[in-house]
mmCIF file of C-alpha atoms in Angstrom:
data_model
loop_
_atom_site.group_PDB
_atom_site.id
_atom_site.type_symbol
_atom_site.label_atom_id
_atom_site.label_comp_id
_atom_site.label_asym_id
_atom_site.label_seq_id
_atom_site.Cartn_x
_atom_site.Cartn_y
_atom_site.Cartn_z
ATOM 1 C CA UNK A 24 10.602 -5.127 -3.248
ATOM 2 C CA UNK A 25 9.818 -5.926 -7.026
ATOM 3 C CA UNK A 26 10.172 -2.850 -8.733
ATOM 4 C CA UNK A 27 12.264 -1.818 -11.395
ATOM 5 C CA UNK A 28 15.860 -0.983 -11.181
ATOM 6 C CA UNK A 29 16.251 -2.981 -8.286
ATOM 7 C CA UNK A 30 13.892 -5.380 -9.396
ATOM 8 C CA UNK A 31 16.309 -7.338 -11.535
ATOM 9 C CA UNK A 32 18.700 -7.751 -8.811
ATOM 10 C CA UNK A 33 16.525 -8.907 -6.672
ATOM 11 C CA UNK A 34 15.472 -12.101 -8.951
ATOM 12 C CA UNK A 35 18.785 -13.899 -7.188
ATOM 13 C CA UNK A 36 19.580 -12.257 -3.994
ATOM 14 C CA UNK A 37 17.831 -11.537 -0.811
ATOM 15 C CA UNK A 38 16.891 -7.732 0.183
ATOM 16 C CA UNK A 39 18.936 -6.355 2.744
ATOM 17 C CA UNK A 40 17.511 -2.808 4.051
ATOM 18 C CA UNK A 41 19.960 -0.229 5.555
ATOM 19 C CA UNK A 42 19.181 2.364 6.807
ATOM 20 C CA UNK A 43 19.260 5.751 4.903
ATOM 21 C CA UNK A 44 22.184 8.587 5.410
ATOM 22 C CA UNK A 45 20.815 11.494 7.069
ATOM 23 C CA UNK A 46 18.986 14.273 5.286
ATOM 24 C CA UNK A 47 20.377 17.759 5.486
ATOM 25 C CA UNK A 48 16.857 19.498 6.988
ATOM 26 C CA UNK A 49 16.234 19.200 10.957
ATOM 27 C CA UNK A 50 14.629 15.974 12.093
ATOM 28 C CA UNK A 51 13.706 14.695 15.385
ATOM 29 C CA UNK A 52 14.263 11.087 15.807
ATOM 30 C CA UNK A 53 11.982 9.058 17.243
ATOM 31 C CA UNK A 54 12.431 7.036 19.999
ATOM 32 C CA UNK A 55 13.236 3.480 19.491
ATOM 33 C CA UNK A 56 9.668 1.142 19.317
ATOM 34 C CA UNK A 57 7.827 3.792 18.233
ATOM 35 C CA UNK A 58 5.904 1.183 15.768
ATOM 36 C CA UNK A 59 5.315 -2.163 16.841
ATOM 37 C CA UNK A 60 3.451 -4.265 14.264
ATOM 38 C CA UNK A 61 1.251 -3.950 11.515
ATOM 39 C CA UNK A 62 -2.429 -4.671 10.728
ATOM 40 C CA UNK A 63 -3.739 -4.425 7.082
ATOM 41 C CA UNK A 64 -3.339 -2.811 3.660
ATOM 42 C CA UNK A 65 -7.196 -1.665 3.456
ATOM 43 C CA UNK A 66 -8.581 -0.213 -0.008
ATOM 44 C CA UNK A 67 -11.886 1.664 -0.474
ATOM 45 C CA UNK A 68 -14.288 0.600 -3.083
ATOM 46 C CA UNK A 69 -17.070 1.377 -4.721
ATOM 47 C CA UNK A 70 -19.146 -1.763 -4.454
ATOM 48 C CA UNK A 71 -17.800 -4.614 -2.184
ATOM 49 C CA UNK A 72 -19.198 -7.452 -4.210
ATOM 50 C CA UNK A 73 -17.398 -6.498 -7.175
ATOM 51 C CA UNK A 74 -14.233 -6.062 -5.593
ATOM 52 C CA UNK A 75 -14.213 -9.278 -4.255
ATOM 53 C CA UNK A 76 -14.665 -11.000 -7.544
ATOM 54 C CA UNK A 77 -12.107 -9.341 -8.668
ATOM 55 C CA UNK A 78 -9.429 -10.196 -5.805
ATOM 56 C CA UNK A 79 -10.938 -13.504 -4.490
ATOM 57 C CA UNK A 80 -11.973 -14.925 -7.472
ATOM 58 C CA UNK A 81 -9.525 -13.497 -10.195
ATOM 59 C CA UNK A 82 -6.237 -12.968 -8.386
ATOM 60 C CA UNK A 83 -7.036 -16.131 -5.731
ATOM 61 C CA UNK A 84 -6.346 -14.397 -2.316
ATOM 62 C CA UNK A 85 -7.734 -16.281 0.583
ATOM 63 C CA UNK A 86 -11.261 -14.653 2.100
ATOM 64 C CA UNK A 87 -11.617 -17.652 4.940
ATOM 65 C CA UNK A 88 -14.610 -15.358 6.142
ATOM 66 C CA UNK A 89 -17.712 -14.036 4.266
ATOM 67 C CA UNK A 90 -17.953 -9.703 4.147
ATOM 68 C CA UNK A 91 -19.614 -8.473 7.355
ATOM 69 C CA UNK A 92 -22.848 -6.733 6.994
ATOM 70 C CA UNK A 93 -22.926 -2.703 6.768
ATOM 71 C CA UNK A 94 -22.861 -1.629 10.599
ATOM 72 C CA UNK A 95 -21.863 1.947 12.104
ATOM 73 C CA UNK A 96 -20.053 1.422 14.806
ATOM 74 C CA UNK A 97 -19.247 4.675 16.954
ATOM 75 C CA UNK A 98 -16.059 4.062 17.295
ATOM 76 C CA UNK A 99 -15.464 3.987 13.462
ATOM 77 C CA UNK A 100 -17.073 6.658 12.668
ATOM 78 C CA UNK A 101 -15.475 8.609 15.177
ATOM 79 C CA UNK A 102 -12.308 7.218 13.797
ATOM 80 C CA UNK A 103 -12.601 8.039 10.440
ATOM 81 C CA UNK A 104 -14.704 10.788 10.603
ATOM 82 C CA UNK A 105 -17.269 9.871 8.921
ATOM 83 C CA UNK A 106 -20.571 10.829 10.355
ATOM 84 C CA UNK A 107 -23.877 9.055 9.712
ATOM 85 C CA UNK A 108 -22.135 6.422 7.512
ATOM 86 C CA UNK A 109 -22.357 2.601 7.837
ATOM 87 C CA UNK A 110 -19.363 0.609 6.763
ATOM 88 C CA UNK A 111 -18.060 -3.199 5.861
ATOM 89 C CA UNK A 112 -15.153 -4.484 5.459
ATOM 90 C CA UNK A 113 -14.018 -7.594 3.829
ATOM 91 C CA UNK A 114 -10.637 -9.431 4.739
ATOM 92 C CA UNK A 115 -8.413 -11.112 2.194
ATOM 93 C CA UNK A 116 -5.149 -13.200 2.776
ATOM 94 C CA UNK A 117 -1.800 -13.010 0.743
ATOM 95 C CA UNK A 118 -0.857 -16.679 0.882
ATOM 96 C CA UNK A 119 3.179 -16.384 1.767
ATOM 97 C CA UNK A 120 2.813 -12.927 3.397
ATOM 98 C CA UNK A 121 2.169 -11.487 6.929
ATOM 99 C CA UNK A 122 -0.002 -8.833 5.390
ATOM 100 C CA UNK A 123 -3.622 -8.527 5.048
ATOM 101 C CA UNK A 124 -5.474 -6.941 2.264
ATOM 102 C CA UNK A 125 -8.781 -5.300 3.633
ATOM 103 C CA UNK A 126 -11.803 -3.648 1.613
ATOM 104 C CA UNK A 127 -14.014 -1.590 3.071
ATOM 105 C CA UNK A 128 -17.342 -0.346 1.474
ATOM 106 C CA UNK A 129 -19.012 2.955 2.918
ATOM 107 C CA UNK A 130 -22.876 4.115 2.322
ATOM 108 C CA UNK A 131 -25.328 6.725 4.092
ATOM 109 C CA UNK A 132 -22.301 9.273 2.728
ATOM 110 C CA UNK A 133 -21.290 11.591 0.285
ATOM 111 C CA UNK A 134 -18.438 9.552 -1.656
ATOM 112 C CA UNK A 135 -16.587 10.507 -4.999
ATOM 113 C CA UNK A 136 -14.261 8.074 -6.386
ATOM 114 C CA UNK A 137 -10.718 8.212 -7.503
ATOM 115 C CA UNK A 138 -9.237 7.131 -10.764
ATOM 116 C CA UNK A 139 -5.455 7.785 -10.093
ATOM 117 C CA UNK A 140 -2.832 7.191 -12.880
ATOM 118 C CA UNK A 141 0.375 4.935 -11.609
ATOM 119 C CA UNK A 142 2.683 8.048 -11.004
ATOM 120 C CA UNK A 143 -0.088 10.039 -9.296
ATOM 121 C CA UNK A 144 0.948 11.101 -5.446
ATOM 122 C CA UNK A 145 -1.399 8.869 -3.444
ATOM 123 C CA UNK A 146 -1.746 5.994 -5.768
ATOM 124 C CA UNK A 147 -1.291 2.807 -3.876
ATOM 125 C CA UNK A 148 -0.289 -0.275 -5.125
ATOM 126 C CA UNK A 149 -0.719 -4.256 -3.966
ATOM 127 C CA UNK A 150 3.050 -6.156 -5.231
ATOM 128 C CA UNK A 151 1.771 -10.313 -5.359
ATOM 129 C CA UNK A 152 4.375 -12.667 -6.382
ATOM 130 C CA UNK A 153 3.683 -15.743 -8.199
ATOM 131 C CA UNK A 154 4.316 -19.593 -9.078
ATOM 132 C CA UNK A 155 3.156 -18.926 -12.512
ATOM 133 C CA UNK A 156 2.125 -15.918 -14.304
ATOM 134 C CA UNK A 157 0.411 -17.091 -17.284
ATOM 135 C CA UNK A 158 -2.812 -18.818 -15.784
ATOM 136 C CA UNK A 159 -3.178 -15.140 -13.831
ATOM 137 C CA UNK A 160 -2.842 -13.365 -17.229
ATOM 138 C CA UNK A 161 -6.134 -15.616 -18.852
ATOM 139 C CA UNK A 162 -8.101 -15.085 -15.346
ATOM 140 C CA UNK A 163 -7.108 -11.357 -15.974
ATOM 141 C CA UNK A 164 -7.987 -10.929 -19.427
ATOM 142 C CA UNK A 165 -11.457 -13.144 -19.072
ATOM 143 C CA UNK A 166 -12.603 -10.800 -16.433
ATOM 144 C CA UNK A 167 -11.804 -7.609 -18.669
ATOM 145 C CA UNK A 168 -9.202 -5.952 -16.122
ATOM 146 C CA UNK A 169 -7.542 -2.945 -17.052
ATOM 147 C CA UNK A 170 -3.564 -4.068 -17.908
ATOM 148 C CA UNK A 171 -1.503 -1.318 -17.766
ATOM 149 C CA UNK A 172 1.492 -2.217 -19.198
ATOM 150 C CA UNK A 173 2.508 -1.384 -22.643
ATOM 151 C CA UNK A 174 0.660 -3.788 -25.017
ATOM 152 C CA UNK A 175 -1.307 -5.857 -22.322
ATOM 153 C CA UNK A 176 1.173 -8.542 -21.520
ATOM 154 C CA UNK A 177 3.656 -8.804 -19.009
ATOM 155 C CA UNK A 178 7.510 -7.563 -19.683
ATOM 156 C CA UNK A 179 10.937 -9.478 -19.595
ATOM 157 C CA UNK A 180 13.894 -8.261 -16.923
ATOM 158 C CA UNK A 181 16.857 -10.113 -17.187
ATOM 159 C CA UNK A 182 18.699 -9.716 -14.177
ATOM 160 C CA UNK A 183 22.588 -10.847 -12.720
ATOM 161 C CA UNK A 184 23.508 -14.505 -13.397
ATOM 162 C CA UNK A 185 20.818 -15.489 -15.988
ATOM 163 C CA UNK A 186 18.198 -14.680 -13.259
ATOM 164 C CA UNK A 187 14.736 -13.776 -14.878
ATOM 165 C CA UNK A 188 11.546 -12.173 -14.193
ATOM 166 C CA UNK A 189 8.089 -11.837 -15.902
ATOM 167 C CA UNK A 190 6.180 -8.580 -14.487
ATOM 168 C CA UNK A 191 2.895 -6.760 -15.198
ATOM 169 C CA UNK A 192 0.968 -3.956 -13.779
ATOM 170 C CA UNK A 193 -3.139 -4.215 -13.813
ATOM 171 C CA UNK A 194 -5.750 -2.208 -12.442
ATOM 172 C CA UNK A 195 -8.332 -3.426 -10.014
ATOM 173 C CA UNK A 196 -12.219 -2.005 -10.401
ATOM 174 C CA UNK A 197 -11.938 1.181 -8.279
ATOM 175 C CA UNK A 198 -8.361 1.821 -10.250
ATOM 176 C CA UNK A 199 -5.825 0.562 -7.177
ATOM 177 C CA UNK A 200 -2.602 -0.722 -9.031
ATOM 178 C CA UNK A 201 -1.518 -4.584 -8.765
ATOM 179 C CA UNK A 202 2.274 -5.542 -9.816
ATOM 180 C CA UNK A 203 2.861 -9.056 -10.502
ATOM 181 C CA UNK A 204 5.712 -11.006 -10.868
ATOM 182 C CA UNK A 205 6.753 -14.043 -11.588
ATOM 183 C CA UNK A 206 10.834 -14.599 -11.001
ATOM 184 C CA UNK A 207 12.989 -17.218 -11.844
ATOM 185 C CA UNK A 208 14.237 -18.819 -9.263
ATOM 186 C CA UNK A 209 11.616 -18.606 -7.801
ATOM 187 C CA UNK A 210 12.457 -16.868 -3.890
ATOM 188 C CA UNK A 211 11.190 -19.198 -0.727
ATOM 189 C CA UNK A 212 7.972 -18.664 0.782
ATOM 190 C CA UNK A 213 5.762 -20.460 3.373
ATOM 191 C CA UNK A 214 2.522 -20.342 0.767
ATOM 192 C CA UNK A 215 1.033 -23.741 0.014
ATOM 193 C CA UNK A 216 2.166 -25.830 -2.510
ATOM 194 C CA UNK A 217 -1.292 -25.259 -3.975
ATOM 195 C CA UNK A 218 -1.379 -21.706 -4.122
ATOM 196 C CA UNK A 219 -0.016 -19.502 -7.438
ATOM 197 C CA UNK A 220 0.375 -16.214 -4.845
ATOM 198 C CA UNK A 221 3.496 -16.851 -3.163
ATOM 199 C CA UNK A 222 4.212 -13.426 -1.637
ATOM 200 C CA UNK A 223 3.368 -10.028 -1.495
ATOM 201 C CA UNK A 224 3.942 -6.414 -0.202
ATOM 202 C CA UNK A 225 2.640 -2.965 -0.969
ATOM 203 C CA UNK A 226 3.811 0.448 -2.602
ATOM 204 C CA UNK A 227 2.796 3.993 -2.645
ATOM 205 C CA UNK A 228 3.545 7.121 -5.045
ATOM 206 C CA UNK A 229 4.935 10.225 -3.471
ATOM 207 C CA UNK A 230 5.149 14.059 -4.141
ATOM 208 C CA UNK A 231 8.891 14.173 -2.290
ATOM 209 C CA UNK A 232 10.678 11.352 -1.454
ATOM 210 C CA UNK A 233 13.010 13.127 0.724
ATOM 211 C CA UNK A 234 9.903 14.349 2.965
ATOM 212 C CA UNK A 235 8.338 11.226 2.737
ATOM 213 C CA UNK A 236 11.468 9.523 3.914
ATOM 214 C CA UNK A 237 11.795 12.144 6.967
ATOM 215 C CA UNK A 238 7.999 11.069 8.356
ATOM 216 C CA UNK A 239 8.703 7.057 8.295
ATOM 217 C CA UNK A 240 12.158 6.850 8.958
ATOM 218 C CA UNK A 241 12.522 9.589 11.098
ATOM 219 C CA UNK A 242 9.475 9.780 13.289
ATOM 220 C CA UNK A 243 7.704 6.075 12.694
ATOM 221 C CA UNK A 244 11.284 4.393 13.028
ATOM 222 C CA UNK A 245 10.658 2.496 9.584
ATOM 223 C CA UNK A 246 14.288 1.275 8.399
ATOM 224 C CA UNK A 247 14.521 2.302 4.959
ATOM 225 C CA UNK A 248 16.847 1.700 2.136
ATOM 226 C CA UNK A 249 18.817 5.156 0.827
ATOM 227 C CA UNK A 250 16.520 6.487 -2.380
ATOM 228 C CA UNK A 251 18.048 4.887 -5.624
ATOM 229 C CA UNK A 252 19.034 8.204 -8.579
ATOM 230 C CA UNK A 253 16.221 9.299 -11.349
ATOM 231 C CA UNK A 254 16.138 6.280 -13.969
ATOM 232 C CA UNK A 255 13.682 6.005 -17.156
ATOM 233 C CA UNK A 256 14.845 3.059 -19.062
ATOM 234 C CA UNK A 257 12.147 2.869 -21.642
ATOM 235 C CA UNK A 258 11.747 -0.972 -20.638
ATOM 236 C CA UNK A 259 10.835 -0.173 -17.079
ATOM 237 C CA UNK A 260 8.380 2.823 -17.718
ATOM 238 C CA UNK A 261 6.922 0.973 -20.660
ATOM 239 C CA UNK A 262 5.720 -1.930 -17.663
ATOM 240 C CA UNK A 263 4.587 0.640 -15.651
ATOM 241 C CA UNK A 264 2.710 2.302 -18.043
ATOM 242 C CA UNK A 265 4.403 5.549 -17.943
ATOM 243 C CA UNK A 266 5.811 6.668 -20.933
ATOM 244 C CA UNK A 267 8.835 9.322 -21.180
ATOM 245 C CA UNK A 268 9.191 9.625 -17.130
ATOM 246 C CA UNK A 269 11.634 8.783 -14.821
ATOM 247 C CA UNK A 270 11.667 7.317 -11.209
ATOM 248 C CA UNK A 271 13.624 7.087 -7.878
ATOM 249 C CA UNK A 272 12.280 5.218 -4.902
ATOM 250 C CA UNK A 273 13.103 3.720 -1.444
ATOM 251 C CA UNK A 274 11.720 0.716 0.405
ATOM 252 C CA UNK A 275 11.332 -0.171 4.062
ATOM 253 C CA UNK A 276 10.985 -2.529 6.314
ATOM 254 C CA UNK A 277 7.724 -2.224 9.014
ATOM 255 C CA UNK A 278 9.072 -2.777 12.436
ATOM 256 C CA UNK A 279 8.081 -5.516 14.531
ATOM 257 C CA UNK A 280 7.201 -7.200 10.911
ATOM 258 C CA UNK A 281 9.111 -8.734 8.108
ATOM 259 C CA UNK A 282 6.048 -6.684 5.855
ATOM 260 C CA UNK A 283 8.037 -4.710 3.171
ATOM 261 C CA UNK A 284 6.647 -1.147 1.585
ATOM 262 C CA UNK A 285 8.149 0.898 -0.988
ATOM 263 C CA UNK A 286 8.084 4.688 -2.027
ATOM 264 C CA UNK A 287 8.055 5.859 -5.504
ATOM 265 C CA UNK A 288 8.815 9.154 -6.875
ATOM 266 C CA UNK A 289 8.018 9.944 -10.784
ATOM 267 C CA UNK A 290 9.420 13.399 -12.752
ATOM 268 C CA UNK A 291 8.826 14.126 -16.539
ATOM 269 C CA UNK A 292 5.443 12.828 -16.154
ATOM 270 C CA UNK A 293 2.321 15.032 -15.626
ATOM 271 C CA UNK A 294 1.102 13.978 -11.837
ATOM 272 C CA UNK A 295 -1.996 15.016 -10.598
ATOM 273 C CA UNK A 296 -1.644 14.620 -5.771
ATOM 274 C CA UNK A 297 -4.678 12.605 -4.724
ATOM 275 C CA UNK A 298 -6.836 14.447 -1.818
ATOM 276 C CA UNK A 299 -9.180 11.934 -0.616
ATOM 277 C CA UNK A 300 -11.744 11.166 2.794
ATOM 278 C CA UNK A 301 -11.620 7.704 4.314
ATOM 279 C CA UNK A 302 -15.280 6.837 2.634
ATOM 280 C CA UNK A 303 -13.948 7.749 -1.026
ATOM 281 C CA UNK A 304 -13.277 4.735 -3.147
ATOM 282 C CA UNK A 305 -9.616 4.714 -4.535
ATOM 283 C CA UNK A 306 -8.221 5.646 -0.705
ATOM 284 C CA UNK A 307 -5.759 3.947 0.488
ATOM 285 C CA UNK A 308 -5.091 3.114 4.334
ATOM 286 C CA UNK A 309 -2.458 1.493 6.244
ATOM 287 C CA UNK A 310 -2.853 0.002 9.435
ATOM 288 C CA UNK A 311 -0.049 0.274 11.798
ATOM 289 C CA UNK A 312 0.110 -0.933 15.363
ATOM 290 C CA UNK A 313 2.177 1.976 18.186
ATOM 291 C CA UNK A 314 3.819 1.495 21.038
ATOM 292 C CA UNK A 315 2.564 5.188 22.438
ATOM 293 C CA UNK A 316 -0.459 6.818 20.358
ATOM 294 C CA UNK A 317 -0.023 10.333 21.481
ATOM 295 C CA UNK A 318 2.971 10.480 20.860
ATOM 296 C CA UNK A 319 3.427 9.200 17.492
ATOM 297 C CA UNK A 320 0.125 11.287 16.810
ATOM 298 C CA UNK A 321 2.251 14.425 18.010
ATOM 299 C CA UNK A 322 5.371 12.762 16.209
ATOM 300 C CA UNK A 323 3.374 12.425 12.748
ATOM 301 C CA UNK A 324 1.539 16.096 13.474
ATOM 302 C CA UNK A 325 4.256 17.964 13.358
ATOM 303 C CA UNK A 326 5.356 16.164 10.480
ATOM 304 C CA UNK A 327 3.444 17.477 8.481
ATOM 305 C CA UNK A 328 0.279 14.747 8.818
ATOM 306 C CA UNK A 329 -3.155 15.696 9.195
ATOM 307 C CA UNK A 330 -5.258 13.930 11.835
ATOM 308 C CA UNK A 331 -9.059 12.882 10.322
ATOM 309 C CA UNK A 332 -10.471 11.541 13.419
ATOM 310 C CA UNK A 333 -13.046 13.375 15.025
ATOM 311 C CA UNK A 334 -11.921 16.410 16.995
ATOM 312 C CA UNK A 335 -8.392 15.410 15.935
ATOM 313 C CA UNK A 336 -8.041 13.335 18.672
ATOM 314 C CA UNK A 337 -7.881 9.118 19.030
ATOM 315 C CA UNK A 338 -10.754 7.487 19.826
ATOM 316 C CA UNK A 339 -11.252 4.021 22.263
ATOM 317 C CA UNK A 340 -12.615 1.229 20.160
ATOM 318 C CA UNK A 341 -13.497 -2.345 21.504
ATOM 319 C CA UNK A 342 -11.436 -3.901 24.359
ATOM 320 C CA UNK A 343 -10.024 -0.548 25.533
ATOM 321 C CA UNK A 344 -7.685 -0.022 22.150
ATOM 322 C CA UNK A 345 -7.180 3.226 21.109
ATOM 323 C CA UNK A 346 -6.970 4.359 17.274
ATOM 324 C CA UNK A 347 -6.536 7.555 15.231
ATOM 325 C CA UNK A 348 -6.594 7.848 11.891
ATOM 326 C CA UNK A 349 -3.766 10.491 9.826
ATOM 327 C CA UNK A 350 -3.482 11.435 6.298
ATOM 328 C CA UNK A 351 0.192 11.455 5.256
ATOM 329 C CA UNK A 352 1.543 14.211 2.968
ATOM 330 C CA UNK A 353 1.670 12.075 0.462
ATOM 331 C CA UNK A 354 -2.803 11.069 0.909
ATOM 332 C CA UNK A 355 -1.685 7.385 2.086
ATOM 333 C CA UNK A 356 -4.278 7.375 5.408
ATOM 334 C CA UNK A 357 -2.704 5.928 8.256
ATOM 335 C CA UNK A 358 -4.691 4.013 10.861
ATOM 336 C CA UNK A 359 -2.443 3.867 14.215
ATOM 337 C CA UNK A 360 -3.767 1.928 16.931
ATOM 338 C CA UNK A 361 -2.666 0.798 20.687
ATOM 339 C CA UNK A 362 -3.447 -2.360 22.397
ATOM 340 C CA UNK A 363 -3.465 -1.033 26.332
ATOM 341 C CA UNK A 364 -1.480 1.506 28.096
ATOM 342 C CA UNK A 365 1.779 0.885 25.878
ATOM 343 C CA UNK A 366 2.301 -1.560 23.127
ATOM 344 C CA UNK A 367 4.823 -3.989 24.556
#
């Protein structure tokens, strides 16, 4: 993961995850498969034209297909909750990465959009890697996106053995968080020679770390890295755009995926918990394939997640799936789903 302390060390070794020493509260651990794969990192938006623009056509993801038309689907609604709405999603590509970037417009429902700061609870943030930083920065800066690092230009982290990186924090129109970085070396990827994107993962701002820790480790199975201590090096905070506070955080590996996610904690700083629905723009959702819905739905219940889907219970979608959509403590909505009886 590309973020901060770790981030300079990072710039000449490979990540190895291991898994976290056990907290000091009761936990039951789940049982081994519990999550299988992973689908998306979906973002809602106010208006789906403008968001692509901004991602397709300013930061250069790959949208091989066109946005489907507004549609509402039972299933979804019943999913999300969301009664009487229609809905679209468009699908992007991270050339280099296994994960998928999907936006999802709502209308026929009462929305109200988020504007989170970075060290909010809830804020989610896209992590792209790239060839080249510069040519980003002038597609950035033409198209008038918010850069939230200290003075509009990316910052400097030297890291062991001369290694280098270049990284900067922007906002996207509906106020979801981008890091960039470009690091020399550069690290291996399978992207295309003629891409700039070479990688990418995704990050999300907590209220506890510890208790955010407990629900993915614990119950989903996620093997996570042990929380790094409170840091506020003035360098770091001035990239993030958050003056004055300090940070610990913890990354993870998905299972069944090589799809890396990090968890960020912020003190010192005034924070302000997101409380969202699925159709309000600035929500974040994660898609995450199960081996056993109900029980991962009980798992994640008791938890401390609250199911959204209609009647709190998981709905069949097409070819006999089954989803459910939770919010986490922490507002990150997660979107489980099960292909047949048990995810093999």
């Amino acid at each position: 993961m590309l973020c901060f302390r770790s981030l300079a060390a990072k710039f000449a070794v490979t990540v190895v995850l291991l898994p976290a020493g056990t907290p000091a509260w009761a936990q039951t651990p789940a049982d081994a498969g519990t999550v299988v794969g992973v689908g998306g990192f979906s973002h809602i938006v106010t208006n789906l034209e403008k968001s692509v623009e901004f991602y397709r056509d300013v930061l250069d993801l790959e949208m091989p297909n066109p946005p489907r038309a507004f549609d509402s689907t039972p299933w979804i609604i019943d999913m999300g909750n969301t009664p009487g709405a229609q809905s679209r999603p468009a699908i992007l590509h991270i050339p280099g990465s296994k994960l998928g970037v999907e936006l999802i417009d709502y209308k026929d429902i009462d929305r109200q959009a988020v504007h989170p700061r970075f060290q909010d609870p809830g804020a989610a943030s896209l992590i792209l890697t790239v060839r080249d930083i510069d040519p980003l920065m002038a597609k950035l800066k033409a198209a008038h996106a918010h850069i939230n690092s200290k003075g509009g230009e990316p910052g400097t982290i030297v890291g062991p053995n001369g290694s280098r990186g270049r990284v900067v924090f922007v906002q996207d129109p509906d106020g979801f968080f981008i890091e960039i970085s470009q690091r020399d070396p550069a690290p291996a990827t399978t992207a295309p020679a003629s891409s700039n994107i070479i990688g990418g993962a995704f990050e999300i701002i907590v209220a506890d770390l510890d208790r955010t820790l407990h629900l993915y480790r614990d119950v989903l199975g996620f093997q996570t890295q042990p929380p790094t201590p409170f840091d506020g090096t003035k360098l770091m905070m001035d990239i993030a755009g958050t003056p004055g506070a300090q940070f610990r955080r913890s990354s993870a590996m998905i299972p069944g995926t090589s799809v890396l996610m990090a968890f960020m904690e912020f003190k010192d700083i005034d924070r302000k918990p997101l409380h969202t629905r699925v159709q309000d723009p600035g929500t974040a959702i994660l898609q995450v394939r199960v081996r056993d819905l109900d029980a991962t739905v009980r798992a994640l219940k008791a938890a401390g997640a609250t199911v959204i889907s209609k009647n709190g219970e998981p709905v069949t979608g097409g070819n006999s799936a089954r989803f459910c959509m939770l919010r986490d403590p922490n507002n990150l909505f997660l979107e489980l789903f099960q292909v047949g009886q048990r995810a093999e």
